[in-house]
Amino acid sequence: MFEPIAEELAFNKFDEIKRQSNAGDTITKQAERVIQDIMNSLESGASKPDKSKEIARILEVARSGETSKIKPTKVDLFLRKDNNVYLIDIKTAKPNKGGFKEFKRTLLTWIASYAYANDNVSIHSLIAIPYNPYEPKPYERWTMAGMLDLEQELKVADEFWNFLSQDESYHMLLRAFEEVGIEMRDEIDLYFKNFKI
């Protein structure tokens, strides 16, 4: 349900919005090598995530040389505003720690495959987590710190929703969910009784 809500909120702020889109199906072999090098360096702890530098390295090799056909993960939410493109993967509130390696690889692959087919755009790929289950405490980001550039590759709760629309979008959504929850409480309780053991 988060994708259609995100699409609706982004409608007035972005020039183009798509759900479940493709970042591309072609990548250069040099870009594949750069991505593997970045992943090896992060996994070994030899470097820390730095999305700006990683993107610059990928863009240097994204459009030249031998290519490979790929089938990357679909982009949950594609947004374009002027010359900026955002490729967003919406995740659950508590993704598995081990999954962040694959999340990172996906974000880098999206950059390479989109850049191959699209010149002169500023590409941003990121993970969005729709809500913070630890509220009012901050989201526990330490689990992803070694893989993701937390400033450039992650938007959690209000950061995500307010980015899509305007300040206070997150609190507006929380109030709407609360109102619906109160209004439909009996129906919701009845539905969840089917899952009790």
PDB file of C-alpha atoms in Angstrom:
ATOM      1  CA  MET A   1       0.000   0.000   0.000  1.00  0.00           C
ATOM      2  CA  PHE A   2       2.982   2.337   0.440  1.00  0.00           C
ATOM      3  CA  GLU A   3       3.707   2.668  -3.290  1.00  0.00           C
ATOM      4  CA  PRO A   4       0.313   4.092  -4.318  1.00  0.00           C
ATOM      5  CA  ILE A   5       0.327   6.475  -1.348  1.00  0.00           C
ATOM      6  CA  ALA A   6       3.851   7.606  -2.245  1.00  0.00           C
ATOM      7  CA  GLU A   7       2.818   8.091  -5.880  1.00  0.00           C
ATOM      8  CA  GLU A   8      -0.162  10.229  -4.870  1.00  0.00           C
ATOM      9  CA  LEU A   9       1.875  12.380  -2.478  1.00  0.00           C
ATOM     10  CA  ALA A  10       4.629  12.960  -5.052  1.00  0.00           C
ATOM     11  CA  PHE A  11       2.186  14.054  -7.756  1.00  0.00           C
ATOM     12  CA  ASN A  12       2.498  17.817  -7.166  1.00  0.00           C
ATOM     13  CA  LYS A  13       6.246  17.883  -6.553  1.00  0.00           C
ATOM     14  CA  PHE A  14       7.724  15.711  -9.326  1.00  0.00           C
ATOM     15  CA  ASP A  15       7.495  15.898 -13.123  1.00  0.00           C
ATOM     16  CA  GLU A  16       7.314  12.135 -13.657  1.00  0.00           C
ATOM     17  CA  ILE A  17       6.323   9.305 -11.328  1.00  0.00           C
ATOM     18  CA  LYS A  18       6.288   5.566 -12.051  1.00  0.00           C
ATOM     19  CA  ARG A  19       5.800   2.494  -9.911  1.00  0.00           C
ATOM     20  CA  GLN A  20       7.515  -0.847 -10.553  1.00  0.00           C
ATOM     21  CA  SER A  21       9.673   0.475 -13.378  1.00  0.00           C
ATOM     22  CA  ASN A  22      12.943  -0.732 -14.884  1.00  0.00           C
ATOM     23  CA  ALA A  23      16.226   1.100 -14.348  1.00  0.00           C
ATOM     24  CA  GLY A  24      17.562  -0.469 -17.549  1.00  0.00           C
ATOM     25  CA  ASP A  25      18.655  -3.823 -18.924  1.00  0.00           C
ATOM     26  CA  THR A  26      22.196  -3.064 -20.074  1.00  0.00           C
ATOM     27  CA  ILE A  27      25.370  -2.420 -18.117  1.00  0.00           C
ATOM     28  CA  THR A  28      28.971  -2.095 -19.235  1.00  0.00           C
ATOM     29  CA  LYS A  29      31.455  -4.724 -18.146  1.00  0.00           C
ATOM     30  CA  GLN A  30      33.638  -1.950 -16.734  1.00  0.00           C
ATOM     31  CA  ALA A  31      30.728  -0.717 -14.603  1.00  0.00           C
ATOM     32  CA  GLU A  32      30.221  -4.279 -13.329  1.00  0.00           C
ATOM     33  CA  ARG A  33      33.896  -4.384 -12.308  1.00  0.00           C
ATOM     34  CA  VAL A  34      33.664  -0.998 -10.562  1.00  0.00           C
ATOM     35  CA  ILE A  35      30.542  -2.119  -8.653  1.00  0.00           C
ATOM     36  CA  GLN A  36      32.281  -5.342  -7.585  1.00  0.00           C
ATOM     37  CA  ASP A  37      35.321  -3.342  -6.467  1.00  0.00           C
ATOM     38  CA  ILE A  38      33.106  -1.003  -4.405  1.00  0.00           C
ATOM     39  CA  MET A  39      31.308  -3.989  -2.838  1.00  0.00           C
ATOM     40  CA  ASN A  40      34.591  -5.766  -2.011  1.00  0.00           C
ATOM     41  CA  SER A  41      35.980  -2.634  -0.395  1.00  0.00           C
ATOM     42  CA  LEU A  42      32.858  -2.087   1.719  1.00  0.00           C
ATOM     43  CA  GLU A  43      32.564  -5.737   2.756  1.00  0.00           C
ATOM     44  CA  SER A  44      36.206  -5.891   3.855  1.00  0.00           C
ATOM     45  CA  GLY A  45      35.927  -2.584   5.714  1.00  0.00           C
ATOM     46  CA  ALA A  46      38.687  -1.057   3.574  1.00  0.00           C
ATOM     47  CA  SER A  47      36.393   1.876   2.780  1.00  0.00           C
ATOM     48  CA  LYS A  48      33.282   3.538   4.106  1.00  0.00           C
ATOM     49  CA  PRO A  49      30.195   4.182   1.975  1.00  0.00           C
ATOM     50  CA  ASP A  50      30.402   7.445   0.024  1.00  0.00           C
ATOM     51  CA  LYS A  51      27.631   7.602  -2.569  1.00  0.00           C
ATOM     52  CA  SER A  52      28.962  10.678  -4.384  1.00  0.00           C
ATOM     53  CA  LYS A  53      32.340   9.033  -5.020  1.00  0.00           C
ATOM     54  CA  GLU A  54      30.721   5.702  -5.899  1.00  0.00           C
ATOM     55  CA  ILE A  55      28.426   7.350  -8.457  1.00  0.00           C
ATOM     56  CA  ALA A  56      31.335   9.304  -9.970  1.00  0.00           C
ATOM     57  CA  ARG A  57      33.320   6.066 -10.401  1.00  0.00           C
ATOM     58  CA  ILE A  58      30.368   4.299 -12.040  1.00  0.00           C
ATOM     59  CA  LEU A  59      29.551   7.207 -14.362  1.00  0.00           C
ATOM     60  CA  GLU A  60      33.142   7.268 -15.651  1.00  0.00           C
ATOM     61  CA  VAL A  61      32.616   3.818 -17.189  1.00  0.00           C
ATOM     62  CA  ALA A  62      28.823   3.602 -17.561  1.00  0.00           C
ATOM     63  CA  ARG A  63      28.592   4.340 -21.293  1.00  0.00           C
ATOM     64  CA  SER A  64      31.643   2.869 -22.963  1.00  0.00           C
ATOM     65  CA  GLY A  65      33.068  -0.540 -23.729  1.00  0.00           C
ATOM     66  CA  GLU A  66      31.610  -4.005 -23.841  1.00  0.00           C
ATOM     67  CA  THR A  67      28.138  -4.516 -22.355  1.00  0.00           C
ATOM     68  CA  SER A  68      26.093  -7.200 -20.630  1.00  0.00           C
ATOM     69  CA  LYS A  69      22.345  -7.700 -20.530  1.00  0.00           C
ATOM     70  CA  ILE A  70      20.963  -7.756 -17.003  1.00  0.00           C
ATOM     71  CA  LYS A  71      17.632  -8.079 -15.239  1.00  0.00           C
ATOM     72  CA  PRO A  72      17.890  -5.902 -12.138  1.00  0.00           C
ATOM     73  CA  THR A  73      15.305  -5.641  -9.375  1.00  0.00           C
ATOM     74  CA  LYS A  74      12.368  -3.405 -10.294  1.00  0.00           C
ATOM     75  CA  VAL A  75      12.423   0.160  -9.019  1.00  0.00           C
ATOM     76  CA  ASP A  76       9.536   0.501  -6.562  1.00  0.00           C
ATOM     77  CA  LEU A  77       9.230   4.239  -7.129  1.00  0.00           C
ATOM     78  CA  PHE A  78      10.775   6.219  -9.989  1.00  0.00           C
ATOM     79  CA  LEU A  79      10.686  10.019  -9.648  1.00  0.00           C
ATOM     80  CA  ARG A  80      11.985  12.736 -11.938  1.00  0.00           C
ATOM     81  CA  LYS A  81      12.197  16.434 -11.149  1.00  0.00           C
ATOM     82  CA  ASP A  82      13.919  18.550 -13.789  1.00  0.00           C
ATOM     83  CA  ASN A  83      17.315  16.891 -14.325  1.00  0.00           C
ATOM     84  CA  ASN A  84      17.180  14.760 -11.149  1.00  0.00           C
ATOM     85  CA  VAL A  85      16.081  11.131 -11.205  1.00  0.00           C
ATOM     86  CA  TYR A  86      15.344   9.184  -8.015  1.00  0.00           C
ATOM     87  CA  LEU A  87      15.268   5.368  -8.055  1.00  0.00           C
ATOM     88  CA  ILE A  88      13.717   4.217  -4.778  1.00  0.00           C
ATOM     89  CA  ASP A  89      13.507   0.768  -3.222  1.00  0.00           C
ATOM     90  CA  ILE A  90      10.833   0.691  -0.483  1.00  0.00           C
ATOM     91  CA  LYS A  91      11.700  -1.803   2.262  1.00  0.00           C
ATOM     92  CA  THR A  92      10.042  -3.134   5.395  1.00  0.00           C
ATOM     93  CA  ALA A  93      10.725  -1.358   8.669  1.00  0.00           C
ATOM     94  CA  LYS A  94      13.129  -4.044   9.901  1.00  0.00           C
ATOM     95  CA  PRO A  95      15.024  -5.515   6.943  1.00  0.00           C
ATOM     96  CA  ASN A  96      17.499  -8.312   7.641  1.00  0.00           C
ATOM     97  CA  LYS A  97      21.021  -7.132   8.329  1.00  0.00           C
ATOM     98  CA  GLY A  98      22.458  -9.504   5.730  1.00  0.00           C
ATOM     99  CA  GLY A  99      20.195  -8.087   3.034  1.00  0.00           C
ATOM    100  CA  PHE A 100      21.975  -4.741   2.988  1.00  0.00           C
ATOM    101  CA  LYS A 101      24.784  -6.102   0.805  1.00  0.00           C
ATOM    102  CA  GLU A 102      22.279  -6.977  -1.894  1.00  0.00           C
ATOM    103  CA  PHE A 103      20.411  -3.695  -1.377  1.00  0.00           C
ATOM    104  CA  LYS A 104      23.647  -1.805  -1.932  1.00  0.00           C
ATOM    105  CA  ARG A 105      24.504  -3.801  -5.051  1.00  0.00           C
ATOM    106  CA  THR A 106      21.007  -3.104  -6.419  1.00  0.00           C
ATOM    107  CA  LEU A 107      21.353   0.647  -5.819  1.00  0.00           C
ATOM    108  CA  LEU A 108      24.715   0.722  -7.615  1.00  0.00           C
ATOM    109  CA  THR A 109      23.464  -1.440 -10.490  1.00  0.00           C
ATOM    110  CA  TRP A 110      20.483   0.879 -10.983  1.00  0.00           C
ATOM    111  CA  ILE A 111      22.886   3.819 -11.295  1.00  0.00           C
ATOM    112  CA  ALA A 112      24.983   2.003 -13.923  1.00  0.00           C
ATOM    113  CA  SER A 113      22.085   0.668 -15.992  1.00  0.00           C
ATOM    114  CA  TYR A 114      20.105   3.923 -15.942  1.00  0.00           C
ATOM    115  CA  ALA A 115      23.214   5.959 -16.818  1.00  0.00           C
ATOM    116  CA  TYR A 116      23.965   3.657 -19.748  1.00  0.00           C
ATOM    117  CA  ALA A 117      20.714   4.645 -21.481  1.00  0.00           C
ATOM    118  CA  ASN A 118      20.270   8.179 -20.130  1.00  0.00           C
ATOM    119  CA  ASP A 119      22.864  10.889 -20.482  1.00  0.00           C
ATOM    120  CA  ASN A 120      22.974  14.259 -18.709  1.00  0.00           C
ATOM    121  CA  VAL A 121      20.817  13.390 -15.700  1.00  0.00           C
ATOM    122  CA  SER A 122      21.662  13.411 -12.026  1.00  0.00           C
ATOM    123  CA  ILE A 123      20.823   9.925 -10.726  1.00  0.00           C
ATOM    124  CA  HIS A 124      20.035   9.147  -7.089  1.00  0.00           C
ATOM    125  CA  SER A 125      19.255   5.657  -5.814  1.00  0.00           C
ATOM    126  CA  LEU A 126      18.068   5.057  -2.276  1.00  0.00           C
ATOM    127  CA  ILE A 127      16.307   2.839   0.214  1.00  0.00           C
ATOM    128  CA  ALA A 128      13.085   4.121   1.799  1.00  0.00           C
ATOM    129  CA  ILE A 129      11.690   2.722   5.031  1.00  0.00           C
ATOM    130  CA  PRO A 130       8.101   3.983   5.421  1.00  0.00           C
ATOM    131  CA  TYR A 131       7.931   4.149   9.211  1.00  0.00           C
ATOM    132  CA  ASN A 132      10.095   3.970  12.302  1.00  0.00           C
ATOM    133  CA  PRO A 133       9.078   1.058  14.550  1.00  0.00           C
ATOM    134  CA  TYR A 134      11.264   2.472  17.356  1.00  0.00           C
ATOM    135  CA  GLU A 135       9.409   5.815  17.493  1.00  0.00           C
ATOM    136  CA  PRO A 136       9.878   8.076  19.443  1.00  0.00           C
ATOM    137  CA  LYS A 137      13.480   6.805  19.527  1.00  0.00           C
ATOM    138  CA  PRO A 138      15.585   7.292  16.381  1.00  0.00           C
ATOM    139  CA  TYR A 139      15.661   4.529  13.792  1.00  0.00           C
ATOM    140  CA  GLU A 140      18.460   2.051  14.537  1.00  0.00           C
ATOM    141  CA  ARG A 141      20.632   2.715  11.522  1.00  0.00           C
ATOM    142  CA  TRP A 142      23.792   1.046  12.822  1.00  0.00           C
ATOM    143  CA  THR A 143      22.808  -2.228  11.159  1.00  0.00           C
ATOM    144  CA  MET A 144      23.298  -0.691   7.716  1.00  0.00           C
ATOM    145  CA  ALA A 145      26.104   1.763   8.425  1.00  0.00           C
ATOM    146  CA  GLY A 146      28.822  -0.356   6.812  1.00  0.00           C
ATOM    147  CA  MET A 147      27.014  -0.662   3.475  1.00  0.00           C
ATOM    148  CA  LEU A 148      24.824   2.404   2.984  1.00  0.00           C
ATOM    149  CA  ASP A 149      25.741   6.063   2.924  1.00  0.00           C
ATOM    150  CA  LEU A 150      23.128   6.967   5.522  1.00  0.00           C
ATOM    151  CA  GLU A 151      22.892  10.593   4.410  1.00  0.00           C
ATOM    152  CA  GLN A 152      22.436   9.888   0.693  1.00  0.00           C
ATOM    153  CA  GLU A 153      21.003   6.380   0.428  1.00  0.00           C
ATOM    154  CA  LEU A 154      18.428   6.101   3.192  1.00  0.00           C
ATOM    155  CA  LYS A 155      15.199   7.901   4.020  1.00  0.00           C
ATOM    156  CA  VAL A 156      13.190   6.712   7.026  1.00  0.00           C
ATOM    157  CA  ALA A 157       9.653   7.678   8.031  1.00  0.00           C
ATOM    158  CA  ASP A 158       9.251  11.475   7.983  1.00  0.00           C
ATOM    159  CA  GLU A 159      12.412  11.920   5.848  1.00  0.00           C
ATOM    160  CA  PHE A 160      10.815   9.788   3.139  1.00  0.00           C
ATOM    161  CA  TRP A 161       7.245  11.104   3.204  1.00  0.00           C
ATOM    162  CA  ASN A 162       8.258  14.755   3.575  1.00  0.00           C
ATOM    163  CA  PHE A 163      10.729  14.331   0.690  1.00  0.00           C
ATOM    164  CA  LEU A 164       7.875  13.158  -1.547  1.00  0.00           C
ATOM    165  CA  SER A 165       5.569  16.027  -0.808  1.00  0.00           C
ATOM    166  CA  GLN A 166       6.116  18.661   1.847  1.00  0.00           C
ATOM    167  CA  ASP A 167       6.922  19.083   5.508  1.00  0.00           C
ATOM    168  CA  GLU A 168       4.349  17.484   7.778  1.00  0.00           C
ATOM    169  CA  SER A 169       3.250  14.895   5.180  1.00  0.00           C
ATOM    170  CA  TYR A 170       4.336  12.155   7.562  1.00  0.00           C
ATOM    171  CA  HIS A 171       2.258  13.476  10.458  1.00  0.00           C
ATOM    172  CA  MET A 172      -0.715  13.960   8.129  1.00  0.00           C
ATOM    173  CA  LEU A 173      -0.402  10.286   7.082  1.00  0.00           C
ATOM    174  CA  LEU A 174      -0.152   9.115  10.686  1.00  0.00           C
ATOM    175  CA  ARG A 175      -3.343  11.001  11.559  1.00  0.00           C
ATOM    176  CA  ALA A 176      -5.119   9.526   8.511  1.00  0.00           C
ATOM    177  CA  PHE A 177      -4.077   5.960   9.424  1.00  0.00           C
ATOM    178  CA  GLU A 178      -5.191   6.533  13.018  1.00  0.00           C
ATOM    179  CA  GLU A 179      -8.609   7.837  11.907  1.00  0.00           C
ATOM    180  CA  VAL A 180      -9.119   4.890   9.561  1.00  0.00           C
ATOM    181  CA  GLY A 181      -7.974   2.489  12.282  1.00  0.00           C
ATOM    182  CA  ILE A 182     -10.481   3.866  14.765  1.00  0.00           C
ATOM    183  CA  GLU A 183     -13.302   3.946  12.227  1.00  0.00           C
ATOM    184  CA  MET A 184     -12.659   0.394  10.992  1.00  0.00           C
ATOM    185  CA  ARG A 185     -11.508  -1.182  14.262  1.00  0.00           C
ATOM    186  CA  ASP A 186     -14.229  -3.855  14.412  1.00  0.00           C
ATOM    187  CA  GLU A 187     -13.624  -4.895  10.814  1.00  0.00           C
ATOM    188  CA  ILE A 188      -9.836  -4.990  11.332  1.00  0.00           C
ATOM    189  CA  ASP A 189     -10.168  -7.042  14.548  1.00  0.00           C
ATOM    190  CA  LEU A 190     -12.459  -9.497  12.787  1.00  0.00           C
ATOM    191  CA  TYR A 191     -10.012  -9.869   9.904  1.00  0.00           C
ATOM    192  CA  PHE A 192      -7.051 -10.576  12.204  1.00  0.00           C
ATOM    193  CA  LYS A 193      -8.995 -13.145  14.269  1.00  0.00           C
ATOM    194  CA  ASN A 194      -8.591 -15.450  11.259  1.00  0.00           C
ATOM    195  CA  PHE A 195      -4.820 -15.551  11.884  1.00  0.00           C
ATOM    196  CA  LYS A 196      -4.839 -16.516  15.580  1.00  0.00           C
ATOM    197  CA  ILE A 197      -3.719 -20.032  16.406  1.00  0.00           C
TER     198      ILE A 197
END
